[in-house]
Amino acid sequence: MLTKSLHRGVLLTLTLLVFLLLAACGPKSSGSIVEGKVNVVTTFYPIYEFASEIGGEDVNAINLLPVGVEPHDWTPRSQDIISTSKAQLFLYNGAGLEGWVPNFLKSLDNDSKVQSVEVSKGVDLIMTDEEDGHDHGGEGAGEAEGHTDSLHTDPHTWVSPKSAFIMAKNIKESLQSVDPAHKEGYEERFNKLAERLEALDSKFTAELSKLPNHEIVVSHQAFAYLARDYGLKQHAIMGLSADAEPRSQDLLALADLVKKEGIRYIFFEELVSDKLAKTLAGEAGVSTMVLNPVEGLTEAQDKNGDNYFTLMEKNLQNLILALQ
Ligand SMILES: [Zn+2]
């Protein structure tokens, strides 16, 4: 039989064990609110990574989007409303990525003190005639004028290290505003992240400007910011959303372009099917290669410790191979 103090000791050990086990599970995928920290809810991976880096020990970051899921068609669950209501900060990309945000914010608890911040603010946004796969009808010369009212914001700001820098700065400022007591820590950790982003930016500029070719064919239209900032020209099989279906005449036109320009690789990405990229590559007689829009990690990348920097570095290496 246990004495009272021994019993208490066992209880304490058990509590500690549970606590350690919970801590060991890590903050990846949807975490939960931690008292005594600044709880920051993020909508998808790159914002989660930057908020975790800049937040350091002062922040508990919770990413709404689970590992292995791409963000375009994802919507939050009721549990996400509960945890976001209890958080101090809600960081979303904006620029049209998360169409569910306005309703989500309205559904938060009335007494919630969470501040919401659109992280892409200040980025020079790209407008595009979204090729969403619906039949717009009419081909040829007059088409462009007829589409002026269907312009959409391209949400893929983070794919360029230049705009990722602006986003990281917005994240730092929002953390400093909700938690001014730890202002200096946020500044220091931001400076380290900013240095890495600037180094990545310089490397992209230096390496890509050396290459003779600049035309890339990608599965989904996620690389306009990268293309603008580093002198590439993007041709997309699908539209802004990763699962939009292309029209067959667009596929044929792309196959012609690939042959005419001597393009050697069609880029695809891991979080969505590579079927169309493979079809186009087969049609044009070329190979496929990965270009990652860093919208999320796959299970394997998560286990492997991949992050924005390792994935962007792989992107650069693949662009060098494809464009030389
Ligand atoms: Zn996308």
Coordinates of C-alpha atoms and ligand atoms in Angstrom, one line a residue:
M1 CA 0.0 0.0 0.0
L2 CA 1.2 3.5 -0.9
T3 CA 1.8 6.1 1.8
K4 CA 0.4 9.5 1.1
S5 CA 3.8 11.1 0.2
L6 CA 4.8 8.2 -2.0
H7 CA 1.5 8.5 -3.8
R8 CA 2.1 12.1 -4.3
G9 CA 5.5 11.4 -5.7
V10 CA 4.2 8.9 -8.2
L11 CA 1.5 11.4 -9.3
L12 CA 4.1 14.1 -9.8
T13 CA 6.3 11.8 -11.8
L14 CA 3.3 10.8 -14.0
T15 CA 2.4 14.4 -14.5
L16 CA 5.9 15.2 -15.5
L17 CA 6.0 12.3 -17.9
V18 CA 2.8 13.3 -19.6
F19 CA 4.2 16.8 -19.9
L20 CA 7.5 15.6 -21.4
L21 CA 5.7 13.3 -23.8
L22 CA 3.5 16.2 -25.0
A23 CA 6.5 18.4 -25.4
A24 CA 8.3 15.7 -27.4
C25 CA 5.4 15.6 -29.9
G26 CA 6.6 19.0 -31.1
P27 CA 4.8 22.0 -32.5
K28 CA 4.3 20.7 -36.0
S29 CA 0.8 20.2 -37.4
S30 CA -2.0 21.8 -35.4
G31 CA -0.6 22.3 -31.9
S32 CA -2.6 23.6 -28.9
I33 CA -2.7 26.7 -26.8
V34 CA 0.2 27.0 -24.2
E35 CA -0.4 29.3 -21.2
G36 CA 2.4 31.8 -20.5
K37 CA 3.5 32.0 -24.1
V38 CA 2.4 34.3 -26.9
N39 CA 0.2 31.9 -28.9
V40 CA 0.4 32.6 -32.6
V41 CA -1.9 30.8 -35.0
T42 CA -0.6 30.6 -38.6
T43 CA -2.6 29.5 -41.7
F44 CA 0.2 27.6 -43.6
Y45 CA 3.8 26.4 -43.5
P46 CA 6.1 29.4 -44.5
I47 CA 4.3 31.8 -42.1
Y48 CA 4.5 29.1 -39.4
E49 CA 8.3 28.6 -39.9
F50 CA 9.0 32.4 -39.9
A51 CA 6.8 33.0 -36.8
S52 CA 8.5 30.1 -35.0
E53 CA 12.0 31.4 -35.9
I54 CA 11.3 35.0 -34.9
G55 CA 9.2 34.0 -31.9
G56 CA 11.8 31.6 -30.4
E57 CA 11.2 30.7 -26.8
D58 CA 8.6 33.5 -26.3
V59 CA 6.1 32.1 -28.8
N60 CA 4.0 28.9 -29.2
A61 CA 3.2 28.7 -32.9
I62 CA 0.2 26.7 -34.1
N63 CA -0.1 25.9 -37.8
L64 CA -3.7 25.3 -38.9
L65 CA -2.8 23.5 -42.1
P66 CA -1.8 19.8 -41.4
V67 CA 1.4 18.3 -42.8
G68 CA 0.9 17.0 -46.4
V69 CA -2.0 19.2 -47.3
E70 CA -1.9 22.0 -49.9
P71 CA -3.6 25.3 -48.8
H72 CA -5.8 26.3 -51.8
D73 CA -8.9 24.3 -51.0
W74 CA -8.4 23.8 -47.3
T75 CA -10.9 25.2 -44.8
P76 CA -10.7 25.4 -41.0
R77 CA -12.4 23.1 -38.5
S78 CA -14.4 24.1 -35.4
Q79 CA -11.4 23.2 -33.2
D80 CA -9.4 25.9 -35.2
I81 CA -11.9 28.5 -34.2
I82 CA -11.6 27.5 -30.6
S83 CA -7.8 27.7 -30.5
T84 CA -7.6 30.9 -32.6
S85 CA -10.1 32.6 -30.2
K86 CA -7.7 31.9 -27.3
A87 CA -4.5 33.0 -29.2
Q88 CA -2.9 36.4 -29.1
L89 CA -2.0 36.6 -32.8
F90 CA -3.5 35.2 -36.0
L91 CA -1.2 35.4 -39.1
Y92 CA -2.5 34.7 -42.6
N93 CA -0.9 35.3 -46.0
G94 CA -3.8 37.3 -47.6
A95 CA -3.5 38.4 -51.2
G96 CA -6.3 36.0 -51.9
L97 CA -4.8 32.7 -50.6
E98 CA -7.2 32.1 -47.7
G99 CA -10.7 33.0 -48.9
W100 CA -12.1 31.7 -45.7
V101 CA -10.5 34.2 -43.4
P102 CA -13.2 36.9 -43.2
N103 CA -15.9 34.4 -42.1
F104 CA -13.4 32.7 -39.8
L105 CA -12.6 35.9 -38.0
K106 CA -16.3 36.7 -37.6
S107 CA -16.9 33.3 -36.0
L108 CA -14.3 33.8 -33.3
D109 CA -15.5 34.2 -29.7
N110 CA -16.8 37.6 -28.9
D111 CA -14.3 38.1 -26.0
S112 CA -11.4 36.9 -28.1
K113 CA -8.4 39.4 -28.0
V114 CA -6.6 37.9 -31.0
Q115 CA -5.1 40.3 -33.4
S116 CA -5.1 39.3 -37.1
V117 CA -2.4 40.4 -39.5
E118 CA -2.2 40.0 -43.2
V119 CA 1.4 39.0 -43.6
S120 CA 1.8 39.8 -47.3
K121 CA 0.9 43.5 -46.8
G122 CA 3.6 45.7 -48.4
V123 CA 4.5 43.2 -51.1
D124 CA 4.0 44.6 -54.6
L125 CA 1.2 42.3 -55.6
I126 CA 0.9 40.7 -59.0
M127 CA -2.5 40.6 -60.7
T128 CA -3.2 37.8 -63.1
D129 CA -5.9 36.6 -65.4
E130 CA -6.5 33.4 -63.5
E131 CA -6.7 30.4 -65.8
D132 CA -9.2 28.5 -63.6
G133 CA -10.0 25.8 -66.2
H134 CA -13.6 27.1 -66.9
D135 CA -14.4 27.6 -70.5
H136 CA -14.3 31.4 -71.0
G137 CA -15.1 30.9 -74.6
G138 CA -13.6 32.8 -77.5
E139 CA -10.0 32.4 -78.5
G140 CA -7.6 34.8 -80.2
A141 CA -7.0 38.5 -80.5
G142 CA -10.0 40.0 -78.7
E143 CA -9.7 37.8 -75.7
A144 CA -7.4 39.8 -73.5
E145 CA -9.5 42.9 -73.5
G146 CA -12.6 40.9 -72.5
H147 CA -10.9 39.6 -69.4
T148 CA -10.1 42.8 -67.5
D149 CA -12.8 42.2 -65.0
S150 CA -11.6 38.7 -64.1
L151 CA -8.2 39.8 -62.8
H152 CA -7.1 38.1 -59.6
T153 CA -4.4 38.7 -57.1
D154 CA -1.7 36.1 -57.3
P155 CA -1.3 34.9 -53.7
H156 CA 2.1 33.2 -54.0
T157 CA 4.2 36.0 -52.5
W158 CA 6.4 33.8 -50.2
V159 CA 7.9 31.9 -53.2
S160 CA 10.3 34.8 -53.8
P161 CA 12.9 35.4 -51.1
K162 CA 12.5 39.2 -51.7
S163 CA 8.8 39.2 -50.7
A164 CA 9.5 36.5 -48.0
F165 CA 11.7 39.1 -46.4
I166 CA 8.9 41.7 -46.3
M167 CA 6.6 39.0 -44.8
A168 CA 9.2 38.1 -42.1
K169 CA 9.4 41.8 -41.2
N170 CA 5.6 42.0 -40.9
I171 CA 5.6 39.0 -38.6
K172 CA 8.4 40.5 -36.4
E173 CA 6.4 43.8 -36.1
S174 CA 3.2 42.0 -35.2
L175 CA 5.0 40.0 -32.5
Q176 CA 6.5 43.2 -31.1
S177 CA 3.1 44.8 -31.0
V178 CA 1.3 42.0 -29.1
D179 CA 4.3 41.3 -26.8
P180 CA 6.4 44.5 -26.4
A181 CA 8.1 43.1 -23.3
H182 CA 10.2 40.8 -25.6
K183 CA 10.8 43.3 -28.4
E184 CA 14.5 42.9 -28.4
G185 CA 14.4 39.1 -28.7
Y186 CA 12.1 39.4 -31.7
E187 CA 14.5 41.9 -33.2
E188 CA 17.5 39.7 -32.8
R189 CA 15.9 36.6 -34.1
F190 CA 14.4 38.5 -37.0
N191 CA 17.9 39.8 -37.9
K192 CA 19.3 36.3 -38.1
L193 CA 16.4 35.2 -40.3
A194 CA 16.7 38.3 -42.5
E195 CA 20.4 37.6 -43.0
R196 CA 19.5 34.1 -44.3
L197 CA 16.8 35.4 -46.6
E198 CA 19.1 38.1 -48.0
A199 CA 21.8 35.4 -48.6
L200 CA 19.2 33.3 -50.4
D201 CA 18.1 36.3 -52.4
S202 CA 21.7 37.1 -53.5
K203 CA 22.3 33.5 -54.4
F204 CA 19.1 33.3 -56.6
T205 CA 20.1 36.6 -58.3
A206 CA 23.7 35.5 -59.0
E207 CA 23.0 31.9 -60.1
L208 CA 19.9 32.6 -62.3
S209 CA 21.4 35.6 -64.1
K210 CA 24.3 33.4 -65.3
L211 CA 22.0 30.9 -67.0
P212 CA 21.2 31.1 -70.8
N213 CA 17.5 30.1 -70.5
H214 CA 14.8 31.7 -68.5
E215 CA 11.5 30.0 -69.6
I216 CA 10.0 27.6 -67.0
V217 CA 6.9 25.4 -67.5
V218 CA 5.3 24.6 -64.2
S219 CA 2.3 22.6 -63.1
H220 CA 0.5 25.3 -61.1
Q221 CA 0.9 29.0 -61.5
A222 CA 2.8 29.6 -58.2
F223 CA 6.0 31.2 -59.4
A224 CA 5.1 34.6 -60.7
Y225 CA 6.9 36.4 -57.8
L226 CA 10.0 34.3 -58.2
A227 CA 9.9 34.9 -62.0
R228 CA 9.4 38.7 -61.6
D229 CA 12.2 39.0 -59.1
Y230 CA 14.8 36.8 -60.8
G231 CA 14.2 37.3 -64.5
L232 CA 12.3 34.1 -65.3
K233 CA 9.2 33.6 -67.5
Q234 CA 6.6 31.3 -66.1
H235 CA 4.2 29.2 -68.2
A236 CA 1.7 27.3 -66.1
I237 CA -0.3 24.2 -67.0
M238 CA -2.9 24.9 -64.4
G239 CA -4.2 28.1 -62.8
L240 CA -3.5 29.7 -59.5
S241 CA -5.2 27.0 -57.5
A242 CA -3.3 23.7 -57.6
D243 CA -6.2 21.5 -58.7
A244 CA -7.7 23.6 -61.5
E245 CA -8.0 21.6 -64.7
P246 CA -6.3 22.9 -67.9
R247 CA -8.1 23.1 -71.3
S248 CA -6.8 20.6 -73.8
Q249 CA -6.0 23.4 -76.3
D250 CA -3.8 25.0 -73.6
L251 CA -1.9 21.7 -73.1
L252 CA -1.3 21.5 -76.9
A253 CA -0.1 25.1 -77.1
L254 CA 2.3 24.4 -74.2
A255 CA 3.6 21.3 -75.8
D256 CA 4.4 23.4 -78.9
L257 CA 6.1 26.1 -76.8
V258 CA 8.2 23.4 -75.1
K259 CA 9.4 22.1 -78.5
K260 CA 9.9 25.6 -80.0
E261 CA 11.9 27.0 -77.0
G262 CA 13.9 23.8 -76.5
I263 CA 12.7 23.5 -72.9
R264 CA 14.0 20.3 -71.4
Y265 CA 12.1 19.9 -68.2
I266 CA 8.5 20.3 -67.0
F267 CA 8.3 21.2 -63.3
F268 CA 5.8 19.6 -61.0
E269 CA 5.3 19.7 -57.2
E270 CA 4.9 17.1 -54.5
L271 CA 1.6 18.1 -52.8
V272 CA -0.5 17.6 -55.9
S273 CA -0.7 15.0 -58.6
D274 CA 2.0 15.1 -61.2
K275 CA -0.3 13.5 -63.9
L276 CA -0.6 16.6 -66.0
A277 CA 3.1 17.5 -65.9
K278 CA 3.9 13.9 -66.9
T279 CA 1.3 14.0 -69.7
L280 CA 2.7 17.3 -71.1
A281 CA 6.3 16.0 -70.8
G282 CA 5.4 12.8 -72.6
E283 CA 3.6 14.8 -75.3
A284 CA 6.6 17.1 -75.8
G285 CA 9.2 14.4 -75.3
V286 CA 11.0 16.0 -72.3
S287 CA 11.5 15.0 -68.6
T288 CA 10.0 16.3 -65.3
M289 CA 11.6 17.7 -62.3
V290 CA 10.4 19.2 -58.9
L291 CA 9.9 22.9 -58.4
N292 CA 8.4 23.4 -54.9
P293 CA 6.0 26.3 -54.2
V294 CA 6.7 25.7 -50.5
E295 CA 3.0 25.7 -49.6
G296 CA 3.5 22.9 -47.1
L297 CA 5.8 20.0 -46.2
T298 CA 5.1 16.4 -47.2
E299 CA 5.3 13.8 -44.3
A300 CA 8.8 12.8 -45.6
Q301 CA 10.1 16.4 -45.8
D302 CA 8.7 17.1 -42.3
K303 CA 10.6 14.0 -40.9
N304 CA 13.7 15.0 -42.8
G305 CA 13.8 18.4 -41.2
D306 CA 13.2 20.3 -44.4
N307 CA 12.2 23.9 -44.2
Y308 CA 11.8 27.1 -46.4
F309 CA 15.6 27.3 -46.9
T310 CA 16.3 23.7 -47.8
L311 CA 13.3 23.6 -50.2
M312 CA 14.3 26.9 -51.9
E313 CA 17.9 25.7 -52.2
K314 CA 16.6 22.5 -54.0
N315 CA 14.5 24.7 -56.2
L316 CA 17.5 26.8 -57.2
Q317 CA 19.6 23.7 -57.9
N318 CA 16.8 22.2 -60.1
L319 CA 16.4 25.6 -61.9
I320 CA 20.1 25.6 -62.6
L321 CA 19.9 22.1 -64.1
A322 CA 16.9 22.9 -66.2
L323 CA 17.9 26.2 -67.5
Q324 CA 21.6 25.7 -68.4
Ligands
ZN1 ZN -0.5 27.7 -55.0

